PDB file of C-alpha atoms and ligand atoms in Angstrom:
ATOM      1  CA  MET A  24      34.994  38.937   4.939  1.00 38.00           C
ATOM      2  CA  ALA A  25      35.033  35.551   7.202  1.00 42.00           C
ATOM      3  CA  ASP A  26      32.368  33.574   4.718  1.00 42.00           C
ATOM      4  CA  HIS A  27      34.625  34.131   1.330  1.00 42.00           C
ATOM      5  CA  VAL A  28      37.328  32.440   2.664  1.00 41.00           C
ATOM      6  CA  ALA A  29      35.439  29.550   4.172  1.00 41.00           C
ATOM      7  CA  ALA A  30      33.663  29.791   0.401  1.00 40.00           C
ATOM      8  CA  GLN A  31      37.043  29.544  -0.828  1.00 40.00           C
ATOM      9  CA  ALA A  32      38.330  26.795   1.460  1.00 43.00           C
ATOM     10  CA  GLY A  33      35.772  25.521  -1.191  1.00 48.00           C
ATOM     11  CA  GLU A  34      34.404  21.846  -0.328  1.00 51.00           C
ATOM     12  CA  SER A  35      36.496  19.349   2.828  1.00 51.00           C
ATOM     13  CA  GLU A  36      38.374  16.218   2.424  1.00 53.00           C
ATOM     14  CA  HIS A  37      34.477  14.110   2.132  1.00 57.00           C
ATOM     15  CA  GLY A  38      32.990  15.980   0.117  1.00 59.00           C
ATOM     16  CA  HIS A  39      30.241  19.011   1.597  1.00 60.00           C
ATOM     17  CA  PRO A  40      30.830  22.991   0.641  1.00 63.00           C
ATOM     18  CA  ARG A  41      31.718  23.926   4.141  1.00 62.00           C
ATOM     19  CA  HIS A  42      30.400  27.591   4.092  1.00 67.00           C
ATOM     20  CA  GLU A  43      26.728  28.269   4.080  1.00 79.00           C
ATOM     21  CA  LEU A  44      26.020  25.195   7.236  1.00 86.00           C
ATOM     22  CA  SER A  45      24.677  26.182  10.628  1.00 89.00           C
ATOM     23  CA  ALA A  46      26.578  24.705  13.565  1.00 90.00           C
ATOM     24  CA  TYR A  47      24.554  22.366  13.825  1.00 91.00           C
ATOM     25  CA  ALA A  48      25.232  20.747  10.523  1.00 90.00           C
ATOM     26  CA  ARG A  49      29.113  21.714  10.775  1.00 91.00           C
ATOM     27  CA  ARG A  50      29.319  19.515  14.159  1.00 94.00           C
ATOM     28  CA  VAL A  51      27.475  16.499  11.818  1.00 93.00           C
ATOM     29  CA  TYR A  52      29.956  17.068   9.116  1.00 92.00           C
ATOM     30  CA  ALA A  53      32.693  16.970  12.093  1.00 95.00           C
ATOM     31  CA  ILE A  54      31.534  14.037  13.967  1.00 96.00           C
ATOM     32  CA  ARG A  55      30.513  12.428  10.501  1.00 95.00           C
ATOM     33  CA  ASP A  56      34.441  13.032   9.757  1.00 95.00           C
ATOM     34  CA  ILE A  57      35.584  11.249  13.020  1.00 97.00           C
ATOM     35  CA  LEU A  58      33.737   8.168  12.493  1.00 96.00           C
ATOM     36  CA  LEU A  59      35.530   7.760   9.911  1.00 96.00           C
ATOM     37  CA  GLU A  60      38.776   9.174  10.032  1.00 97.00           C
ATOM     38  CA  LYS A  61      38.132   5.844  12.679  1.00 97.00           C
ATOM     39  CA  GLY A  62      37.883   3.928  10.572  1.00 96.00           C
ATOM     40  CA  ILE A  63      34.508   2.991  12.816  1.00 96.00           C
ATOM     41  CA  LEU A  64      32.160   3.623   9.315  1.00 95.00           C
ATOM     42  CA  THR A  65      32.852   4.081   6.344  1.00 96.00           C
ATOM     43  CA  GLY A  66      31.443   5.454   3.773  1.00 94.00           C
ATOM     44  CA  GLU A  67      29.897   2.715   1.694  1.00 96.00           C
ATOM     45  CA  GLU A  68      28.143   2.527   5.035  1.00 96.00           C
ATOM     46  CA  ILE A  69      26.705   6.159   5.690  1.00 94.00           C
ATOM     47  CA  GLN A  70      25.794   6.393   2.338  1.00 94.00           C
ATOM     48  CA  ALA A  71      23.738   2.748   2.058  1.00 94.00           C
ATOM     49  CA  GLN A  72      22.016   4.910   5.137  1.00 90.00           C
ATOM     50  CA  ILE A  73      20.825   7.746   3.718  1.00 89.00           C
ATOM     51  CA  GLU A  74      19.370   5.553   0.899  1.00 91.00           C
ATOM     52  CA  TYR A  75      17.906   3.329   2.980  1.00 88.00           C
ATOM     53  CA  ILE A  76      15.811   6.491   4.852  1.00 86.00           C
ATOM     54  CA  GLU A  77      15.379   8.551   1.508  1.00 88.00           C
ATOM     55  CA  ALA A  78      13.624   5.506   0.631  1.00 89.00           C
ATOM     56  CA  ARG A  79      10.801   4.924   2.790  1.00 94.00           C
ATOM     57  CA  THR A  80       8.561   7.588   2.433  1.00 95.00           C
ATOM     58  CA  PRO A  81       4.564   8.325   4.029  1.00 97.00           C
ATOM     59  CA  ALA A  82       3.479   6.630   0.558  1.00 96.00           C
ATOM     60  CA  ASN A  83       4.394   3.474   2.933  1.00 97.00           C
ATOM     61  CA  GLY A  84       1.848   4.026   5.119  1.00 98.00           C
ATOM     62  CA  ALA A  85      -0.798   5.186   2.119  1.00 98.00           C
ATOM     63  CA  ARG A  86      -0.215   1.935   1.250  1.00 98.00           C
ATOM     64  CA  LEU A  87      -1.086   0.308   3.961  1.00 98.00           C
ATOM     65  CA  VAL A  88      -4.283   1.977   4.832  1.00 98.00           C
ATOM     66  CA  ALA A  89      -6.098   1.979   1.865  1.00 98.00           C
ATOM     67  CA  ARG A  90      -5.698  -1.558   1.793  1.00 98.00           C
ATOM     68  CA  ALA A  91      -6.870  -1.567   4.496  1.00 98.00           C
ATOM     69  CA  TRP A  92     -10.344   0.213   4.148  1.00 98.00           C
ATOM     70  CA  VAL A  93     -10.629  -1.925   0.703  1.00 98.00           C
ATOM     71  CA  ASP A  94      -9.830  -5.733   2.550  1.00 98.00           C
ATOM     72  CA  PRO A  95     -11.137  -6.172   6.274  1.00 98.00           C
ATOM     73  CA  GLU A  96      -9.132  -8.877   6.874  1.00 98.00           C
ATOM     74  CA  PHE A  97      -6.146  -7.171   6.411  1.00 98.00           C
ATOM     75  CA  LYS A  98      -6.943  -3.930   8.054  1.00 98.00           C
ATOM     76  CA  LYS A  99      -7.404  -6.863  11.350  1.00 98.00           C
ATOM     77  CA  ARG A 100      -3.985  -7.877  10.785  1.00 98.00           C
ATOM     78  CA  LEU A 101      -2.232  -4.744  10.492  1.00 98.00           C
ATOM     79  CA  LEU A 102      -4.493  -3.791  14.032  1.00 98.00           C
ATOM     80  CA  ALA A 103      -3.658  -7.171  15.929  1.00 98.00           C
ATOM     81  CA  ASP A 104       0.137  -7.382  14.609  1.00 97.00           C
ATOM     82  CA  PRO A 105       1.232  -4.700  12.389  1.00 97.00           C
ATOM     83  CA  LYS A 106       4.522  -5.738  11.528  1.00 97.00           C
ATOM     84  CA  ALA A 107       4.161  -9.206   9.724  1.00 97.00           C
ATOM     85  CA  ALA A 108       1.113  -7.020   8.215  1.00 97.00           C
ATOM     86  CA  CYS A 109       3.745  -3.730   6.799  1.00 97.00           C
ATOM     87  CA  SER A 110       5.759  -7.483   6.123  1.00 96.00           C
ATOM     88  CA  GLU A 111       3.072  -8.995   3.637  1.00 96.00           C
ATOM     89  CA  MET A 112       2.814  -5.345   1.488  1.00 96.00           C
ATOM     90  CA  GLY A 113       6.940  -5.411   1.316  1.00 94.00           C
ATOM     91  CA  ILE A 114       7.722  -2.484   3.562  1.00 94.00           C
ATOM     92  CA  ASP A 115      10.173  -3.230   6.342  1.00 92.00           C
ATOM     93  CA  ALA A 116       9.198  -2.292   9.842  1.00 93.00           C
ATOM     94  CA  THR A 117      11.654  -4.833  12.335  1.00 92.00           C
ATOM     95  CA  SER A 118      13.779  -2.190  13.453  1.00 91.00           C
ATOM     96  CA  LEU A 119      11.253  -1.053  15.473  1.00 94.00           C
ATOM     97  CA  ASN A 120      10.457  -2.707  18.422  1.00 94.00           C
ATOM     98  CA  GLU A 121       7.024  -2.126  18.876  1.00 96.00           C
ATOM     99  CA  PHE A 122       5.108  -0.569  16.711  1.00 97.00           C
ATOM    100  CA  VAL A 123       0.671   0.139  17.211  1.00 98.00           C
ATOM    101  CA  VAL A 124      -1.679   1.091  14.680  1.00 98.00           C
ATOM    102  CA  LEU A 125      -4.345   3.577  15.870  1.00 98.00           C
ATOM    103  CA  GLU A 126      -8.022   2.909  14.635  1.00 98.00           C
ATOM    104  CA  ASN A 127      -9.391   6.198  13.801  1.00 98.00           C
ATOM    105  CA  THR A 128     -13.587   5.700  14.298  1.00 97.00           C
ATOM    106  CA  GLU A 129     -16.084   8.018  13.573  1.00 96.00           C
ATOM    107  CA  LYS A 130     -16.532   8.331  17.834  1.00 98.00           C
ATOM    108  CA  VAL A 131     -12.207   8.469  17.780  1.00 98.00           C
ATOM    109  CA  ARG A 132      -9.607  10.458  17.262  1.00 98.00           C
ATOM    110  CA  HIS A 133      -6.032  10.058  17.337  1.00 98.00           C
ATOM    111  CA  LEU A 134      -3.274  12.331  17.688  1.00 98.00           C
ATOM    112  CA  VAL A 135       0.696  11.080  17.453  1.00 98.00           C
ATOM    113  CA  VAL A 136       3.105  13.587  19.025  1.00 98.00           C
ATOM    114  CA  CYS A 137       7.015  12.623  20.549  1.00 97.00           C
ATOM    115  CA  THR A 138       6.755  14.973  24.015  1.00 97.00           C
ATOM    116  CA  LEU A 139      10.105  14.722  24.206  1.00 95.00           C
ATOM    117  CA  CYS A 140      12.518  14.444  21.559  1.00 93.00           C
ATOM    118  CA  SER A 141      11.235  13.324  17.879  1.00 94.00           C
ATOM    119  CA  CYS A 142      10.368   9.965  17.536  1.00 96.00           C
ATOM    120  CA  TYR A 143       8.311   9.010  14.816  1.00 97.00           C
ATOM    121  CA  PRO A 144       7.681   6.178  12.532  1.00 96.00           C
ATOM    122  CA  ARG A 145      11.042   6.169  10.193  1.00 94.00           C
ATOM    123  CA  PRO A 146      11.766   2.345   9.316  1.00 93.00           C
ATOM    124  CA  ILE A 147       7.487   2.855   7.124  1.00 95.00           C
ATOM    125  CA  LEU A 148       7.133   6.851   6.493  1.00 96.00           C
ATOM    126  CA  GLY A 149      10.801   8.045   6.301  1.00 94.00           C
ATOM    127  CA  ARG A 150      11.114  11.651   7.629  1.00 92.00           C
ATOM    128  CA  PRO A 151       8.969  13.606  10.662  1.00 95.00           C
ATOM    129  CA  PRO A 152       8.000  17.000   8.882  1.00 96.00           C
ATOM    130  CA  ASP A 153       9.398  19.464  10.487  1.00 95.00           C
ATOM    131  CA  TRP A 154       6.527  20.568  12.362  1.00 97.00           C
ATOM    132  CA  TYR A 155       6.260  17.552  14.163  1.00 98.00           C
ATOM    133  CA  LYS A 156       9.680  17.648  15.843  1.00 96.00           C
ATOM    134  CA  SER A 157       9.301  22.309  16.514  1.00 96.00           C
ATOM    135  CA  PHE A 158       8.359  22.178  20.734  1.00 96.00           C
ATOM    136  CA  ASN A 159       5.471  24.082  20.203  1.00 96.00           C
ATOM    137  CA  TYR A 160       3.528  21.466  17.945  1.00 97.00           C
ATOM    138  CA  ARG A 161       5.334  19.114  21.261  1.00 97.00           C
ATOM    139  CA  ALA A 162       3.657  20.906  23.503  1.00 96.00           C
ATOM    140  CA  ARG A 163       0.101  21.625  22.576  1.00 97.00           C
ATOM    141  CA  ALA A 164      -0.320  18.394  20.969  1.00 97.00           C
ATOM    142  CA  VAL A 165      -0.685  17.686  24.563  1.00 97.00           C
ATOM    143  CA  ASN A 166      -2.326  20.159  26.312  1.00 97.00           C
ATOM    144  CA  ASP A 167      -4.879  21.256  23.501  1.00 97.00           C
ATOM    145  CA  PRO A 168      -4.933  18.569  20.322  1.00 98.00           C
ATOM    146  CA  ARG A 169      -8.335  19.910  19.743  1.00 98.00           C
ATOM    147  CA  GLY A 170      -7.000  23.697  19.183  1.00 98.00           C
ATOM    148  CA  VAL A 171      -3.654  22.036  17.444  1.00 98.00           C
ATOM    149  CA  MET A 172      -6.401  19.637  14.793  1.00 98.00           C
ATOM    150  CA  ARG A 173      -7.800  22.582  14.707  1.00 97.00           C
ATOM    151  CA  GLU A 174      -5.127  25.149  12.594  1.00 97.00           C
ATOM    152  CA  PHE A 175      -4.860  21.692  10.636  1.00 97.00           C
ATOM    153  CA  GLY A 176      -8.197  23.117   8.850  1.00 96.00           C
ATOM    154  CA  ASN A 177      -9.807  19.707  10.565  1.00 96.00           C
ATOM    155  CA  ASP A 178     -12.362  20.871  13.408  1.00 96.00           C
ATOM    156  CA  VAL A 179     -12.771  17.756  15.006  1.00 96.00           C
ATOM    157  CA  PRO A 180     -16.833  17.774  16.777  1.00 96.00           C
ATOM    158  CA  ASP A 181     -16.925  18.316  20.507  1.00 96.00           C
ATOM    159  CA  ALA A 182     -18.731  14.100  21.152  1.00 97.00           C
ATOM    160  CA  VAL A 183     -15.623  12.893  18.612  1.00 98.00           C
ATOM    161  CA  GLU A 184     -13.268  12.030  21.692  1.00 98.00           C
ATOM    162  CA  ILE A 185      -9.763  12.666  20.926  1.00 98.00           C
ATOM    163  CA  ARG A 186      -6.157  10.407  21.829  1.00 98.00           C
ATOM    164  CA  VAL A 187      -3.342  12.360  21.807  1.00 98.00           C
ATOM    165  CA  HIS A 188      -0.559   8.905  22.042  1.00 98.00           C
ATOM    166  CA  ASP A 189       2.984   9.875  22.614  1.00 97.00           C
ATOM    167  CA  SER A 190       5.986   7.854  21.250  1.00 97.00           C
ATOM    168  CA  THR A 191       9.476   7.310  22.509  1.00 94.00           C
ATOM    169  CA  ALA A 192      11.971   5.437  20.943  1.00 92.00           C
ATOM    170  CA  ASP A 193      10.339   1.620  22.039  1.00 94.00           C
ATOM    171  CA  MET A 194       7.137   2.522  20.588  1.00 96.00           C
ATOM    172  CA  ARG A 195       6.230   4.440  17.673  1.00 97.00           C
ATOM    173  CA  TYR A 196       2.712   4.979  17.027  1.00 98.00           C
ATOM    174  CA  LEU A 197       0.650   5.504  13.175  1.00 98.00           C
ATOM    175  CA  VAL A 198      -3.074   5.965  12.626  1.00 98.00           C
ATOM    176  CA  LEU A 199      -5.344   3.838  10.078  1.00 98.00           C
ATOM    177  CA  PRO A 200      -7.857   7.242   9.665  1.00 98.00           C
ATOM    178  CA  VAL A 201     -11.657   6.846   8.612  1.00 97.00           C
ATOM    179  CA  ARG A 202     -12.306   6.061   4.965  1.00 97.00           C
ATOM    180  CA  PRO A 203     -13.851   8.946   3.856  1.00 96.00           C
ATOM    181  CA  LYS A 204     -17.554   8.309   2.623  1.00 94.00           C
ATOM    182  CA  GLY A 205     -18.744   8.657  -1.279  1.00 94.00           C
ATOM    183  CA  THR A 206     -15.192   6.312  -1.995  1.00 96.00           C
ATOM    184  CA  GLU A 207     -17.359   3.479  -2.244  1.00 94.00           C
ATOM    185  CA  SER A 208     -16.537   2.728  -6.439  1.00 95.00           C
ATOM    186  CA  LEU A 209     -12.149   4.447  -5.561  1.00 96.00           C
ATOM    187  CA  SER A 210      -9.591   1.875  -6.089  1.00 96.00           C
ATOM    188  CA  GLU A 211      -6.707   0.986  -3.687  1.00 97.00           C
ATOM    189  CA  GLU A 212      -5.017   3.136  -6.182  1.00 97.00           C
ATOM    190  CA  GLU A 213      -7.202   5.886  -5.503  1.00 96.00           C
ATOM    191  CA  LEU A 214      -7.772   5.634  -2.505  1.00 97.00           C
ATOM    192  CA  GLN A 215      -4.114   5.752  -1.653  1.00 97.00           C
ATOM    193  CA  LYS A 216      -3.762   9.736  -3.053  1.00 96.00           C
ATOM    194  CA  LEU A 217      -6.139  10.584  -0.281  1.00 97.00           C
ATOM    195  CA  VAL A 218      -4.313   9.690   2.733  1.00 98.00           C
ATOM    196  CA  VAL A 219      -1.427  12.655   2.866  1.00 97.00           C
ATOM    197  CA  ARG A 220       0.746  12.441   4.993  1.00 98.00           C
ATOM    198  CA  ASP A 221      -0.667  14.298   8.454  1.00 98.00           C
ATOM    199  CA  SER A 222      -3.890  11.951   8.622  1.00 98.00           C
ATOM    200  CA  LEU A 223      -1.023   9.281   9.363  1.00 98.00           C
ATOM    201  CA  ILE A 224      -0.161  11.646  11.891  1.00 98.00           C
ATOM    202  CA  GLY A 225      -3.401  12.296  12.455  1.00 98.00           C
ATOM    203  CA  VAL A 226      -3.319  16.188  12.523  1.00 98.00           C
ATOM    204  CA  VAL A 227      -6.196  15.776   9.723  1.00 97.00           C
ATOM    205  CA  ASP A 228      -8.208  13.586   7.762  1.00 96.00           C
ATOM    206  CA  PRO A 229      -7.590  11.975   4.771  1.00 97.00           C
ATOM    207  CA  LEU A 230      -8.511  14.540   1.729  1.00 96.00           C
ATOM    208  CA  PRO A 231     -11.781  14.146   0.875  1.00 93.00           C
ATOM    209  CA  ALA A 232     -13.668  11.805  -2.722  1.00 86.00           C
ATOM    210  CA  VAL A 233     -13.695  14.522  -5.529  1.00 75.00           C
ATOM    211  CA  PRO A 234     -16.901  14.848  -6.223  1.00 62.00           C
ATOM    212  CA  GLU A 235     -17.810  12.996  -9.540  1.00 56.00           C
ATOM    213  CA  GLN A 236     -18.131  16.917 -12.300  1.00 56.00           C
ATOM    214  CA  GLY A 237     -22.126  16.697 -12.911  1.00 50.00           C
ATOM    215  CA  VAL A 238     -23.512  14.157 -10.766  1.00 46.00           C
TER     216      VAL A 238
HETATM  217 FE1   FE B 314      11.859  11.150  20.579  1.00 56.50          FE
END
Protein backbone atom coordinates (compact mmCIF):
# COMPACT_ATOMS: atom_id res chain seq x y z
CA MET A 1 0.00 0.00 0.00
CA ALA A 2 2.82 2.35 0.84
CA ASP A 3 4.10 1.99 -2.71
CA HIS A 4 0.67 2.82 -4.08
CA VAL A 5 0.47 5.98 -2.04
CA ALA A 6 3.99 6.99 -3.12
CA ALA A 7 3.10 6.39 -6.77
CA GLN A 8 -0.01 8.51 -6.43
CA ALA A 9 2.12 11.28 -5.04
CA GLY A 10 3.74 11.24 -8.47
CA GLU A 11 6.71 13.35 -9.24
CA SER A 12 8.43 15.59 -6.77
CA GLU A 13 8.79 19.30 -7.09
CA HIS A 14 11.94 18.92 -9.22
CA GLY A 15 10.50 16.46 -11.67
CA HIS A 16 11.86 13.07 -10.63
CA PRO A 17 9.66 10.13 -9.68
CA ARG A 18 9.90 9.32 -5.99
CA HIS A 19 8.43 5.86 -6.23
CA GLU A 20 10.47 2.81 -7.19
CA LEU A 21 13.66 4.41 -5.93
CA SER A 22 16.16 2.81 -3.58
CA ALA A 23 16.91 4.45 -0.25
CA TYR A 24 20.25 5.68 -1.65
CA ALA A 25 18.60 7.23 -4.69
CA ARG A 26 16.03 8.99 -2.51
CA ARG A 27 18.87 10.32 -0.38
CA VAL A 28 20.66 11.68 -3.47
CA TYR A 29 17.50 13.44 -4.63
CA ALA A 30 16.93 14.86 -1.16
CA ILE A 31 20.47 16.29 -1.13
CA ARG A 32 19.90 17.71 -4.59
CA ASP A 33 16.68 19.38 -3.47
CA ILE A 34 18.41 20.98 -0.48
CA LEU A 35 21.27 22.28 -2.66
CA LEU A 36 18.69 23.80 -5.01
CA GLU A 37 16.57 25.24 -2.21
CA LYS A 38 19.58 26.86 -0.56
CA GLY A 39 20.69 28.30 -3.89
CA ILE A 40 24.07 26.53 -3.78
CA LEU A 41 23.51 25.00 -7.21
CA THR A 42 21.07 25.79 -9.99
CA GLY A 43 19.13 23.24 -11.99
CA GLU A 44 21.03 24.41 -15.08
CA GLU A 45 24.39 23.74 -13.43
CA ILE A 46 23.31 20.24 -12.43
CA GLN A 47 22.03 19.53 -15.94
CA ALA A 48 25.25 20.87 -17.49
CA GLN A 49 27.30 18.55 -15.29
CA ILE A 50 25.10 15.56 -16.20
CA GLU A 51 25.61 16.33 -19.89
CA TYR A 52 29.37 16.75 -19.38
CA ILE A 53 29.64 13.34 -17.73
CA GLU A 54 27.35 11.63 -20.26
CA ALA A 55 29.49 12.97 -23.12
CA ARG A 56 32.55 11.12 -21.74
CA THR A 57 32.72 7.58 -23.07
CA PRO A 58 35.29 4.82 -23.59
CA ALA A 59 35.37 5.97 -27.24
CA ASN A 60 37.74 8.73 -26.07
CA GLY A 61 40.14 6.11 -24.71
CA ALA A 62 39.85 4.12 -27.94
CA ARG A 63 40.79 7.22 -29.95
CA LEU A 64 43.89 7.79 -27.82
CA VAL A 65 44.98 4.16 -28.10
CA ALA A 66 44.40 3.85 -31.86
CA ARG A 67 46.32 7.08 -32.49
CA ALA A 68 49.19 5.80 -30.34
CA TRP A 69 49.23 2.54 -32.31
CA VAL A 70 49.52 4.29 -35.68
CA ASP A 71 51.67 7.26 -34.67
CA PRO A 72 54.83 6.44 -32.63
CA GLU A 73 55.50 10.13 -31.95
CA PHE A 74 52.00 10.58 -30.51
CA LYS A 75 52.55 7.46 -28.39
CA LYS A 76 55.70 9.00 -26.92
CA ARG A 77 53.80 12.17 -26.08
CA LEU A 78 50.87 10.19 -24.64
CA LEU A 79 53.21 8.33 -22.27
CA ALA A 80 55.30 11.39 -21.38
CA ASP A 81 52.48 13.91 -20.89
CA PRO A 82 49.07 12.25 -21.10
CA LYS A 83 47.04 15.38 -20.37
CA ALA A 84 48.73 17.34 -23.16
CA ALA A 85 48.23 14.43 -25.55
CA CYS A 86 44.53 14.34 -24.61
CA SER A 87 44.24 18.02 -25.34
CA GLU A 88 45.78 17.43 -28.81
CA MET A 89 42.89 15.03 -29.47
CA GLY A 90 40.30 17.49 -28.18
CA ILE A 91 39.80 15.53 -24.95
CA ASP A 92 39.67 17.71 -21.85
CA ALA A 93 41.62 15.96 -19.09
CA THR A 94 42.49 19.12 -17.19
CA SER A 95 40.26 18.25 -14.23
CA LEU A 96 42.44 15.22 -13.48
CA ASN A 97 45.20 15.86 -11.00
CA GLU A 98 47.72 13.21 -12.06
CA PHE A 99 46.98 11.08 -15.09
CA VAL A 100 49.23 8.19 -16.05
CA VAL A 101 49.09 6.04 -19.18
CA LEU A 102 50.42 2.52 -18.59
CA GLU A 103 51.88 0.78 -21.62
CA ASN A 104 51.25 -2.94 -21.85
CA THR A 105 53.97 -5.01 -23.49
CA GLU A 106 54.45 -8.67 -24.33
CA LYS A 107 56.16 -9.03 -20.95
CA VAL A 108 54.03 -6.81 -18.68
CA ARG A 109 50.30 -6.32 -18.32
CA HIS A 110 48.85 -3.50 -16.21
CA LEU A 111 45.60 -3.76 -14.25
CA VAL A 112 43.79 -0.75 -12.78
CA VAL A 113 41.68 -0.81 -9.63
CA CYS A 114 40.55 1.57 -6.92
CA THR A 115 40.73 -0.47 -3.72
CA LEU A 116 39.21 2.33 -1.63
CA CYS A 117 36.19 3.30 -3.74
CA SER A 118 35.73 3.88 -7.48
CA CYS A 119 38.40 6.33 -8.72
CA TYR A 120 38.52 6.15 -12.49
CA PRO A 121 39.54 8.50 -15.34
CA ARG A 122 35.97 9.79 -15.61
CA PRO A 123 36.79 13.01 -17.51
CA ILE A 124 38.02 10.74 -20.31
CA LEU A 125 36.03 7.49 -20.11
CA GLY A 126 32.87 8.56 -18.31
CA ARG A 127 31.41 6.41 -15.56
CA PRO A 128 33.12 3.18 -14.54
CA PRO A 129 31.36 -0.16 -15.02
CA ASP A 130 29.47 -1.45 -11.97
CA TRP A 131 31.86 -4.37 -11.48
CA TYR A 132 34.76 -1.90 -11.14
CA LYS A 133 33.04 -0.46 -8.06
CA SER A 134 32.21 -3.83 -6.53
CA PHE A 135 33.92 -4.90 -3.33
CA ASN A 136 34.71 -8.22 -4.97
CA TYR A 137 36.75 -6.65 -7.79
CA ARG A 138 38.44 -4.13 -5.51
CA ALA A 139 39.66 -6.88 -3.19
CA ARG A 140 40.44 -9.59 -5.70
CA ALA A 141 42.20 -7.41 -8.28
CA VAL A 142 44.94 -7.02 -5.68
CA ASN A 143 44.94 -10.53 -4.20
CA ASP A 144 44.54 -12.50 -7.41
CA PRO A 145 44.84 -10.29 -10.50
CA ARG A 146 45.63 -13.24 -12.75
CA GLY A 147 42.52 -15.06 -11.55
CA VAL A 148 40.34 -11.98 -12.10
CA MET A 149 41.69 -11.54 -15.61
CA ARG A 150 41.07 -15.22 -16.34
CA GLU A 151 37.42 -14.76 -15.33
CA PHE A 152 37.20 -12.00 -17.92
CA GLY A 153 38.42 -14.55 -20.47
CA ASN A 154 41.97 -13.23 -20.44
CA ASP A 155 44.44 -16.03 -19.75
CA VAL A 156 47.71 -14.23 -19.07
CA PRO A 157 50.67 -16.62 -19.37
CA ASP A 158 52.71 -17.12 -16.20
CA ALA A 159 55.77 -15.64 -17.95
CA VAL A 160 53.94 -12.30 -18.30
CA GLU A 161 54.20 -10.05 -15.26
CA ILE A 162 51.00 -8.37 -14.00
CA ARG A 163 51.28 -4.99 -12.28
CA VAL A 164 48.28 -3.72 -10.32
CA HIS A 165 47.78 0.05 -9.99
CA ASP A 166 45.64 1.41 -7.18
CA SER A 167 43.89 4.62 -8.27
CA THR A 168 43.31 7.50 -5.88
CA ALA A 169 41.55 10.84 -5.95
CA ASP A 170 44.84 12.34 -7.16
CA MET A 171 46.04 9.61 -9.49
CA ARG A 172 44.09 8.10 -12.39
CA TYR A 173 45.28 5.48 -14.87
CA LEU A 174 44.55 4.37 -18.42
CA VAL A 175 46.02 1.23 -19.97
CA LEU A 176 47.56 1.41 -23.43
CA PRO A 177 47.02 -2.15 -24.63
CA VAL A 178 49.27 -4.06 -27.03
CA ARG A 179 48.16 -3.66 -30.64
CA PRO A 180 46.62 -6.98 -31.74
CA LYS A 181 48.58 -9.01 -34.27
CA GLY A 182 47.39 -8.97 -37.84
CA THR A 183 46.07 -5.40 -37.70
CA GLU A 184 48.82 -3.83 -39.83
CA SER A 185 46.43 -3.02 -42.68
CA LEU A 186 43.66 -1.55 -40.49
CA SER A 187 42.91 2.17 -40.48
CA GLU A 188 42.98 4.22 -37.30
CA GLU A 189 39.18 4.21 -37.29
CA GLU A 190 39.03 0.43 -37.66
CA LEU A 191 41.57 0.05 -34.87
CA GLN A 192 39.42 2.19 -32.53
CA LYS A 193 36.66 -0.44 -32.75
CA LEU A 194 39.00 -3.09 -31.31
CA VAL A 195 39.70 -1.05 -28.18
CA VAL A 196 36.95 -2.10 -25.78
CA ARG A 197 36.37 -0.32 -22.48
CA ASP A 198 37.66 -3.20 -20.35
CA SER A 199 40.97 -3.21 -22.25
CA LEU A 200 41.50 0.38 -21.07
CA ILE A 201 41.18 -0.86 -17.46
CA GLY A 202 43.47 -3.77 -18.28
CA VAL A 203 41.28 -6.75 -17.46
CA VAL A 204 41.22 -7.87 -21.10
CA ASP A 205 43.19 -7.35 -24.31
CA PRO A 206 41.66 -5.48 -27.24
CA LEU A 207 39.48 -7.49 -29.60
CA PRO A 208 41.42 -9.58 -32.11
CA ALA A 209 41.60 -8.53 -35.75
CA VAL A 210 38.78 -10.09 -37.74
CA PRO A 211 40.41 -12.54 -40.15
CA GLU A 212 39.72 -11.76 -43.80
CA GLN A 213 37.30 -14.11 -45.52
CA GLY A 214 38.89 -16.82 -47.60
CA VAL A 215 42.48 -15.98 -46.73
FE1 LIG B 1 38.30 5.72 -5.48
